[in-house]
Tab-separated table of C-alpha atoms in Angstrom:
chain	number	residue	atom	x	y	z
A	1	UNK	CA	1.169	140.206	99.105
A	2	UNK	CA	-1.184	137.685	101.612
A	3	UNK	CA	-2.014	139.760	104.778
A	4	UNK	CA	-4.531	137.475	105.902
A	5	UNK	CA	-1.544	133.927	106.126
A	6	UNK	CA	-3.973	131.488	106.387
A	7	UNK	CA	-6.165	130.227	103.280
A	8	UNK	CA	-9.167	129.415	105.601
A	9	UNK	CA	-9.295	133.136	106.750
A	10	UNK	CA	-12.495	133.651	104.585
A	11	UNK	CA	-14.234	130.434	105.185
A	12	UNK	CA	-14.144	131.555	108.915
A	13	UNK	CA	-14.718	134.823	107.912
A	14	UNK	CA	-18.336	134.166	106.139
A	15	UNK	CA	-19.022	131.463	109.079
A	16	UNK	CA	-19.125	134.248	111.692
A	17	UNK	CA	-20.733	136.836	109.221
A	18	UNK	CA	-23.751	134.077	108.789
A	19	UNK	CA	-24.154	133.500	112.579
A	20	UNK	CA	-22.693	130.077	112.333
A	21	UNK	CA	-19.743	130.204	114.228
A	22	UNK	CA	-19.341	127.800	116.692
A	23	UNK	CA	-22.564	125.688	116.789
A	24	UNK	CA	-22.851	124.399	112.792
A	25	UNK	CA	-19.485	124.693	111.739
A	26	UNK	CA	-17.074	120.979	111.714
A	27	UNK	CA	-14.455	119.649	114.347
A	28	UNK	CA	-12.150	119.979	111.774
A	29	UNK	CA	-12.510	123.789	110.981
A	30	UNK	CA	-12.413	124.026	115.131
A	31	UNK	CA	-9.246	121.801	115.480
A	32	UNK	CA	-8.024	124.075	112.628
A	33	UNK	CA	-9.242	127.678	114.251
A	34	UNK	CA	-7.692	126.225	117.404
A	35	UNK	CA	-3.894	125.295	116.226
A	36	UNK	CA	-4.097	128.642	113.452
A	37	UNK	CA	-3.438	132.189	114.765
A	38	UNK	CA	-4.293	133.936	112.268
A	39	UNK	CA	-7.988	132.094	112.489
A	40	UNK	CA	-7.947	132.389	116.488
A	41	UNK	CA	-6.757	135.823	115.871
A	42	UNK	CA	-10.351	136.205	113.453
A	43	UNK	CA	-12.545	134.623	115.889
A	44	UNK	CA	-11.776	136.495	118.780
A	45	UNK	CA	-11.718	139.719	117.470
A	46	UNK	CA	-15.072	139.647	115.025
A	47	UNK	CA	-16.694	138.134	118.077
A	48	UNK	CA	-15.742	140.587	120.743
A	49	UNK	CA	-17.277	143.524	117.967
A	50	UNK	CA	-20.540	141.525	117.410
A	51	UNK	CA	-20.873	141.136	120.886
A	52	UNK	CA	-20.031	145.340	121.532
A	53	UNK	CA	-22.371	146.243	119.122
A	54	UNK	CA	-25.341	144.591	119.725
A	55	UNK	CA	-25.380	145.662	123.517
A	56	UNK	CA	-24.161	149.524	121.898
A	57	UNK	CA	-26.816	148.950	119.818
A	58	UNK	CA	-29.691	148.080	122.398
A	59	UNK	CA	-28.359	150.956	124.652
A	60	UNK	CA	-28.993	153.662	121.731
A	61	UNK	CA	-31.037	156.213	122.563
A	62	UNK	CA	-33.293	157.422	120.035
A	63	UNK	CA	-34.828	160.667	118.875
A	64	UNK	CA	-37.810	161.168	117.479
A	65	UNK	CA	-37.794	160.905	113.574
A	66	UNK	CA	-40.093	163.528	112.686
A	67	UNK	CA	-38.402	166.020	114.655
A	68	UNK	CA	-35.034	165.269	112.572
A	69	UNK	CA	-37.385	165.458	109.290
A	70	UNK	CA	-38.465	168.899	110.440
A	71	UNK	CA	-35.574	170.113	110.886
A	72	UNK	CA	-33.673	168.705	107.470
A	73	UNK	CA	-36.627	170.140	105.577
A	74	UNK	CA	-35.820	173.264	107.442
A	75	UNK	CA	-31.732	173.555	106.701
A	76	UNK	CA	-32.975	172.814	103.358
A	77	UNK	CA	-35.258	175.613	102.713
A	78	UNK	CA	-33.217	178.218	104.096
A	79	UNK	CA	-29.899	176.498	101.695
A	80	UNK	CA	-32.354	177.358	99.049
A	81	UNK	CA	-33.409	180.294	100.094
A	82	UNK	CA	-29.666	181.550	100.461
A	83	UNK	CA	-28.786	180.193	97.109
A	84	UNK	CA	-31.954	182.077	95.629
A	85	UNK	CA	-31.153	185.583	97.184
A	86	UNK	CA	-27.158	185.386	96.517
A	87	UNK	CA	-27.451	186.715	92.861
A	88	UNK	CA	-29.956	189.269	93.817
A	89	UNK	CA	-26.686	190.746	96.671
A	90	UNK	CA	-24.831	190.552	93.946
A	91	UNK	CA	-27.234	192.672	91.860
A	92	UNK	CA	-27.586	195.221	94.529
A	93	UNK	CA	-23.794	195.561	95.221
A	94	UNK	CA	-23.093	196.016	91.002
A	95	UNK	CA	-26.369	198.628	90.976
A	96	UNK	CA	-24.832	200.653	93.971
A	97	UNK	CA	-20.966	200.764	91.939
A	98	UNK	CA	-22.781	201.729	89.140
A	99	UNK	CA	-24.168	204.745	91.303
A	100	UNK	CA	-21.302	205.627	92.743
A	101	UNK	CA	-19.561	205.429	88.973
A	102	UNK	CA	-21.985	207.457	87.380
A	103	UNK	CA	-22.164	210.100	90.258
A	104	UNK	CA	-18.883	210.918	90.336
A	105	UNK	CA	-18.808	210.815	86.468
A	106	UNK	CA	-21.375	213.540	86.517
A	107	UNK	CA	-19.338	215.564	89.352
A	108	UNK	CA	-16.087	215.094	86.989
A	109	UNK	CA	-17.678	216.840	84.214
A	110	UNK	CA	-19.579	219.447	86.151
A	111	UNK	CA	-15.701	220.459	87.881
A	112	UNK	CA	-14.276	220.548	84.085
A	113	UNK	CA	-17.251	222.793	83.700
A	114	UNK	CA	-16.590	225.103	86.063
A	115	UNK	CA	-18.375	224.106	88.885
A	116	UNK	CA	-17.049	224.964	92.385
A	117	UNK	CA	-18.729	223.283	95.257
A	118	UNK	CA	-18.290	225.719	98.376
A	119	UNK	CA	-19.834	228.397	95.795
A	120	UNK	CA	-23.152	226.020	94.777
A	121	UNK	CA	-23.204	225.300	98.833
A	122	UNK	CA	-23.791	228.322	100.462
A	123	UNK	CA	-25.883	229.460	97.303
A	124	UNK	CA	-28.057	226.185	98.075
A	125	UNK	CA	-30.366	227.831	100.474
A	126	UNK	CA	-31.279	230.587	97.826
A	127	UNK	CA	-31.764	228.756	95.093
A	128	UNK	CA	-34.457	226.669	96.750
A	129	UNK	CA	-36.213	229.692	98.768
A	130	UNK	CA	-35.132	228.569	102.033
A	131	UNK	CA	-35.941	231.804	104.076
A	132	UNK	CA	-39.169	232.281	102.088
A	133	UNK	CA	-40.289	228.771	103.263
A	134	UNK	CA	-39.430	229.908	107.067
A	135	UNK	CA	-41.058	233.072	107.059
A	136	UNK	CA	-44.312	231.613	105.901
A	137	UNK	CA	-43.853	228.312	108.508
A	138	UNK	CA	-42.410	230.036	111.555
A	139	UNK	CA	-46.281	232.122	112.067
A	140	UNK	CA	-47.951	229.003	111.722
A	141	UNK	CA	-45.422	226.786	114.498
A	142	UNK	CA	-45.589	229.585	116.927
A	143	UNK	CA	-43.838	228.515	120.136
A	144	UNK	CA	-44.188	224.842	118.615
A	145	UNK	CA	-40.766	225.026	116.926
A	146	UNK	CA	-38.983	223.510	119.541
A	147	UNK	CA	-40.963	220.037	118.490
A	148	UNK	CA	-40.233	220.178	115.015
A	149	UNK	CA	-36.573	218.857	115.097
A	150	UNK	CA	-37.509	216.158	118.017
A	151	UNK	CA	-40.489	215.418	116.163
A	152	UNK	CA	-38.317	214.564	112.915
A	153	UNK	CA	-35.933	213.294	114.845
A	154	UNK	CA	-38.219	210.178	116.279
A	155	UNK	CA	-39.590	210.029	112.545
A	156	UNK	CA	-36.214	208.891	111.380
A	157	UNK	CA	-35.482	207.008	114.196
A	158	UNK	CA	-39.253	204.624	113.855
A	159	UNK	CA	-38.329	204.324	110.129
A	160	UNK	CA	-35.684	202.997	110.506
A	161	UNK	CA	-36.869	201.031	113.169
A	162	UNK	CA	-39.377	199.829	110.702
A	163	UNK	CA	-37.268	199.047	107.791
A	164	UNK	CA	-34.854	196.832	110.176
A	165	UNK	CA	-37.869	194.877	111.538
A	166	UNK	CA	-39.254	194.303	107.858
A	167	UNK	CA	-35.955	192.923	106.574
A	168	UNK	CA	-35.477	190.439	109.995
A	169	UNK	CA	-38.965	189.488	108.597
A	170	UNK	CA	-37.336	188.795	104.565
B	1	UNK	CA	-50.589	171.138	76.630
B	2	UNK	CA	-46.844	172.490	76.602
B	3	UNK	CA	-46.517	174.014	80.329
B	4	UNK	CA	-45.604	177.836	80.403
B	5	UNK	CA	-42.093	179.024	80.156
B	6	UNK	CA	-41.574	180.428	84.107
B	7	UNK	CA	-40.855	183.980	84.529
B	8	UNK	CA	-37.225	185.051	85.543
B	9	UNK	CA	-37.815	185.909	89.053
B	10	UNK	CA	-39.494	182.418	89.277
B	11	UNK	CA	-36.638	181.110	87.903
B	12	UNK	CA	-34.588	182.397	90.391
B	13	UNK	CA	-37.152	182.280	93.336
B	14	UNK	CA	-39.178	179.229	92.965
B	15	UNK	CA	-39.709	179.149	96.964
B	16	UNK	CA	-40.754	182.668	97.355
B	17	UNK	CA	-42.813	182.977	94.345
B	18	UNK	CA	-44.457	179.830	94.174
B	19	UNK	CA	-47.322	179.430	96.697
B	20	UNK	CA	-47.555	175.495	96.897
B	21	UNK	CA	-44.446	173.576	99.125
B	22	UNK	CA	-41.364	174.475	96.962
B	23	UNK	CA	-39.997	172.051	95.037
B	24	UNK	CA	-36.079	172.454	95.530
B	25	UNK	CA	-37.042	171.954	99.573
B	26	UNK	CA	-38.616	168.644	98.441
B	27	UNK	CA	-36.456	165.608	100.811
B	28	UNK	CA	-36.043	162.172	99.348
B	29	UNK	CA	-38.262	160.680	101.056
B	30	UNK	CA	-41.490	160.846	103.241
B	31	UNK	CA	-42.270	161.514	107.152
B	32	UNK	CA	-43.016	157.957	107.365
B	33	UNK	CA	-40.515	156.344	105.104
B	34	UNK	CA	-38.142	158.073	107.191
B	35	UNK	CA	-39.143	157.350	110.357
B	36	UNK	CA	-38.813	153.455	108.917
B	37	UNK	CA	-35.393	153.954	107.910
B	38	UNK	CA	-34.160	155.895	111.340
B	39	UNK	CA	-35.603	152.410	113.202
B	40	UNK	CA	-33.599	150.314	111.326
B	41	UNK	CA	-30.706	152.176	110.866
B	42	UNK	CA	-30.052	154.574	114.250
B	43	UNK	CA	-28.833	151.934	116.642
B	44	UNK	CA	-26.417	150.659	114.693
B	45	UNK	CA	-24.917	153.897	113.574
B	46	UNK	CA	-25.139	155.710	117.382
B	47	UNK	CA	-23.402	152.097	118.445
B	48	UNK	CA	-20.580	153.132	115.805
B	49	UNK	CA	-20.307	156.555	116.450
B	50	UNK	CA	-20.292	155.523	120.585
B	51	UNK	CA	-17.965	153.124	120.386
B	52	UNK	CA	-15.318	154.663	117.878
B	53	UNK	CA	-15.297	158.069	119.650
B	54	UNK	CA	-15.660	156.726	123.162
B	55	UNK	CA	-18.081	159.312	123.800
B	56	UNK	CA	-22.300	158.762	123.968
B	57	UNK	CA	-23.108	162.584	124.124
B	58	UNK	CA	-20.903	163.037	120.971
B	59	UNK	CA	-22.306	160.118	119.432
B	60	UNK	CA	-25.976	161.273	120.295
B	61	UNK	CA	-25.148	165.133	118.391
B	62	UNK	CA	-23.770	163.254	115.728
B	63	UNK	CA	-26.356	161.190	114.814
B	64	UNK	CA	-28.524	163.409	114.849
B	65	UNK	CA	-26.504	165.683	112.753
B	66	UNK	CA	-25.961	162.498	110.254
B	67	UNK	CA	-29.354	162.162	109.766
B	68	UNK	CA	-29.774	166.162	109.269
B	69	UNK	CA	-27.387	165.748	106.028
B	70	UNK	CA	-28.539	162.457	104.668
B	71	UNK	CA	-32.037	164.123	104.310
B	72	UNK	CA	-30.716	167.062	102.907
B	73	UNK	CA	-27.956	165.742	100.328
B	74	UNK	CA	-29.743	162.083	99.338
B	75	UNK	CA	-31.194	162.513	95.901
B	76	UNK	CA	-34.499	160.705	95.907
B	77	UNK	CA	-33.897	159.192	92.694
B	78	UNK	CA	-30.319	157.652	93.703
B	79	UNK	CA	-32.202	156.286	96.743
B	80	UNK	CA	-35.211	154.597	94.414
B	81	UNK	CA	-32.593	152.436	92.738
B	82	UNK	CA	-29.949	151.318	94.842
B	83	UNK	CA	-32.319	150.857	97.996
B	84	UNK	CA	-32.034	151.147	101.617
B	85	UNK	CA	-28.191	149.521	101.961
B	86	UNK	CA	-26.847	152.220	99.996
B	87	UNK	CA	-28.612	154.884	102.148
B	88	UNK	CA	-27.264	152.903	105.322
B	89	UNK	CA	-23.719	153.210	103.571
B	90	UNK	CA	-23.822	156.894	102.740
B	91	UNK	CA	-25.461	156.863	106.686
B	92	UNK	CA	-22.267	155.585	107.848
B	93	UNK	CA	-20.118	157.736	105.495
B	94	UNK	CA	-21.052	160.966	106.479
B	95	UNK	CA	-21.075	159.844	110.274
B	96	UNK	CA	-17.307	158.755	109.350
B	97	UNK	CA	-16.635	162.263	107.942
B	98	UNK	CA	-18.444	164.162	110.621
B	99	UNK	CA	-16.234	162.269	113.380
B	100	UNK	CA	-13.333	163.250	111.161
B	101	UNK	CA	-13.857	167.187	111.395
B	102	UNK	CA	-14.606	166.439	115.143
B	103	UNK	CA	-11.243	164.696	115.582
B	104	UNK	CA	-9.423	167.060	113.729
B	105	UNK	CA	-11.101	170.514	115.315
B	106	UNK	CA	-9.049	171.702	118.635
B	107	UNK	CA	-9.949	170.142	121.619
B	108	UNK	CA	-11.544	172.031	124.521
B	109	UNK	CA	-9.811	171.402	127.490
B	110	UNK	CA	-12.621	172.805	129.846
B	111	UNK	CA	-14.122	170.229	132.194
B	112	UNK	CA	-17.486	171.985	132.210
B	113	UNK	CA	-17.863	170.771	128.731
B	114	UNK	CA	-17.843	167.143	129.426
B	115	UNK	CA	-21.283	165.549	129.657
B	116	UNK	CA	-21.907	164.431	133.119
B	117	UNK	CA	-22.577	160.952	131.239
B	118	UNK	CA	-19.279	160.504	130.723
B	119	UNK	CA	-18.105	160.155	134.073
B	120	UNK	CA	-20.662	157.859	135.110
B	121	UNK	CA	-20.229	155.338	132.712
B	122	UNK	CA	-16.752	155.240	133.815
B	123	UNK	CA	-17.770	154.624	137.070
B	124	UNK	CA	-20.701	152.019	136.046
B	125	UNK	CA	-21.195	148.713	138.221
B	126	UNK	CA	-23.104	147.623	135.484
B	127	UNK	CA	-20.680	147.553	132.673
B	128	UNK	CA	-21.200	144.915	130.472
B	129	UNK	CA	-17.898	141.987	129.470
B	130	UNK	CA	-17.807	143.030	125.828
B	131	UNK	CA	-17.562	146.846	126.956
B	132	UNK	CA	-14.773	145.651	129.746
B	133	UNK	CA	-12.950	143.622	127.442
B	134	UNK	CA	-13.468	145.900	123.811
B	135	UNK	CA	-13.538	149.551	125.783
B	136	UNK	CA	-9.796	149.311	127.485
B	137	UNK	CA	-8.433	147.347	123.987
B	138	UNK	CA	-10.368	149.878	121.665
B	139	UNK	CA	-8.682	153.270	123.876
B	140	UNK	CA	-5.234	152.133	123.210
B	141	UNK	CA	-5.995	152.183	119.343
B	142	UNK	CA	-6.200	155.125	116.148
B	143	UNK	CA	-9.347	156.327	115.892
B	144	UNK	CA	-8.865	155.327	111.880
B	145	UNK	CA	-8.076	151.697	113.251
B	146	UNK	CA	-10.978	151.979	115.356
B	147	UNK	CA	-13.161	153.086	112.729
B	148	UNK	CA	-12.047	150.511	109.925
B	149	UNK	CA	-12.507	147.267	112.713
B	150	UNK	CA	-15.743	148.619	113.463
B	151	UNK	CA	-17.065	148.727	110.079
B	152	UNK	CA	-15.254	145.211	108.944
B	153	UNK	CA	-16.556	143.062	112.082
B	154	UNK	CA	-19.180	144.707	113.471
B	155	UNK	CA	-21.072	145.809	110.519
B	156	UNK	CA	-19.718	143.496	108.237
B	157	UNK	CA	-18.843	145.569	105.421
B	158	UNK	CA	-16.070	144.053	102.946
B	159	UNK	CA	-12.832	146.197	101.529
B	160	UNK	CA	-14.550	147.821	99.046
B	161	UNK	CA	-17.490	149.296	100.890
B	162	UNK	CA	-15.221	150.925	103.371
B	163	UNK	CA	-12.952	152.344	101.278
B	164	UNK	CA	-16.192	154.159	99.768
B	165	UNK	CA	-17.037	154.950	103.563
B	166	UNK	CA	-13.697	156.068	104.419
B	167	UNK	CA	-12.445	157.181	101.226
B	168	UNK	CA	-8.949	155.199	101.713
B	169	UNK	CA	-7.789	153.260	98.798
B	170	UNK	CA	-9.309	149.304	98.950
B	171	UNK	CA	-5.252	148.153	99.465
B	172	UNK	CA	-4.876	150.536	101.802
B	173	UNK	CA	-7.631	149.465	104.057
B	174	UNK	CA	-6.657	146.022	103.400
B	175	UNK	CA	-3.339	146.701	104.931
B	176	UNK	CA	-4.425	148.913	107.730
B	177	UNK	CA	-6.973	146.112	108.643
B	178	UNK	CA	-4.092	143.901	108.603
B	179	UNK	CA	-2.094	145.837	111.502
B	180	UNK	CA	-4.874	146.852	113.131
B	181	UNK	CA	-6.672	143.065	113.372
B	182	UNK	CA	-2.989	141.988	115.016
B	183	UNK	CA	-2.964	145.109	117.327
B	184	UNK	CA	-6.192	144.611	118.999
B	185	UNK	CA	-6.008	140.670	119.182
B	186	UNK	CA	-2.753	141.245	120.849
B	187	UNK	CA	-4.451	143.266	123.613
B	188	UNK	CA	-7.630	141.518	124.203
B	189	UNK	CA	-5.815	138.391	124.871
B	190	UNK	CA	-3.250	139.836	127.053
B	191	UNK	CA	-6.616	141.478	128.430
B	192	UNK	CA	-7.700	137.821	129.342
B	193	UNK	CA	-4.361	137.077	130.212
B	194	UNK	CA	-4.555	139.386	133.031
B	195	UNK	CA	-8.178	139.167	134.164
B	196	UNK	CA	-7.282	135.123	134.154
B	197	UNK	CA	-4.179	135.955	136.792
B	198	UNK	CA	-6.333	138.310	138.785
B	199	UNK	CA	-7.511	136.689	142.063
């Protein structure tokens, strides 16, 4: 199928594209653009866009390069960067099911064994000489005691602190 | 000398490990080839992206943005052999793609979020013929007739290169050039029809 209906379509069309439509082109091909509508039709419309773009064109503004460099070079570091650290989440997340696996493995087997949990709970603070560990502290803290908990308290709460600011840093 | 195997966390970490600028950041080309190429290239593709959305703050974002992604997705070595026309074509492709996802993302129908801009240049005294006699002609179009008339006679690409641009089919944008050449001819002359009546 012709869309274009006029064999002189492209003639016309590489006389505007080189700049010389009107001035260098033949009365002929004018007398023919004139009685064609398909041609008329050409001229018109590839002239109206040449026109619109070169006076788009000269009201552009423009940025500054180097600040669109910088900040390409920076979207493409940190695409890197997130590529890089995506198989190390993915080694983290398969380390901590692998924990979780083999802890409850080991609690499986222990239960089979006849372990009972309530029993090895309130034996707990026995078996690692809780009271003797108070008796020999409480002398020593006096009427200080009342700090320890706030003190560990704030201890927890700076490390923490400190292990949120170090991975904003990462 | 045969250059040592890296390690496997360099492998994996080239830009953390290695202390030099990191290789996969590396853009395709220079600070100063690229501020060569935005000269000669940024006018021409804000003037499409103005004129085809209708909008100059848009146009100005996604320039900018173009630019952004050409940098980042050009290979060097693709822009080494096939030069700077190809880079201006894949320029113009992803602008065509990035006012795609615009056109296609929901509109906000907030008025706060319309640059001032645009209300003054509807107001402007200064408005130039081509802008009176394109702007009203190019509003009553598709913005994928808009977009394939811009690229044929204003930029002067043929079929094929804007089928790569647009990613139609070359007889598709043949055909759709077809229609929308007759549409827009239609208007601008009954455009100078009317302005010819007007007193």
């Amino acid at each position: 199928m012709i869309l274009g209906s006029c064999v002189r379509e492209k003639e016309v069309s590489e006389l505007l594209r080189q700049g010389h439509w009107p001035h260098a082109c033949t009365a002929e091909l004018h007398a023919h653009v004139d009685g064609c509508r398909a041609c008329r039709d050409l001229v018109l419309v590839a002239a109206s866009f040449q026109k619109a773009r070169a006076q788009a064109a000269g009201a552009a503004p423009l940025q500054s390069p180097g600040l669109l460099w910088w900040r390409a070079q920076l979207r493409r570091r940190n695409t890197a960067i997130e590529r890089a650290a995506r198989p190390l989440l993915g080694a983290q997340i398969f380390a901590f099911v692998v924990t979780l696996m083999a802890g409850a493995a080991i609690l499986g087997w222990q239960v089979r064994q006849g372990f009972h949990f309530t029993t090895w709970l309130a034996e707990l603070p026995r078996a690692i000489h809780l009271q003797a560990l108070l008796t020999d502290l409480l002398p020593h803290l006096g009427g200080g005691l009342w700090l320890l908990v706030p003190a560990l308290g704030a201890l927890a709460l700076v490390g923490t602190l400190a292990a949120f600011v170090a991975s904003e840093k990462q | 000398m045969r250059k040592p195997l890296p390690t496997p966390l360099e492998s994996v970490l080239p830009i953390l490990v290695a202390g030099d600028e990191p290789r996969v950041a590396q853009l395709p080309m220079d600070n100063d080839a690229f501020a060569g190429f935005y000269e000669r290239s940024a006018r021409f593709l804000w003037a499409y992206l103005a004129r085809v959305s209708g909008d100059p703050a848009l146009a100005d974002d996604l320039m900018q943005e173009s630019y952004v992604r050409f940098l980042c997705a050009a290979r060097p070595e693709s822009l080494a052999s096939q030069g700077e026309v190809a880079g201006r074509k894949y320029l113009f492709r992803i602008g065509t793609n990035l006012l795609r996802d615009h056109w296609r993302r929901p509109q906000s129908a907030s008025i706060e979020e319309i640059p001032e801009e645009f209300f003054a240049a509807a107001g402007d005294e200064g408005q130039s013929d081509s802008r009176a006699m394109l702007g009203p002609a190019m509003k009553l179009l598709r913005p994928r007739d808009r977009q394939l008339l811009w690229l044929v006679y204003a930029e002067g690409y043929s079929h094929r290169e804007i089928a790569e641009i647009t990613g139609l089919a070359s007889a598709s944008v043949r055909l759709l050039l077809f229609r929308a050449r007759r549409k827009i001819a239609a208007l601008l002359h009954a455009q100078a029809t009317n302005q010819g009546r007007r007193p």
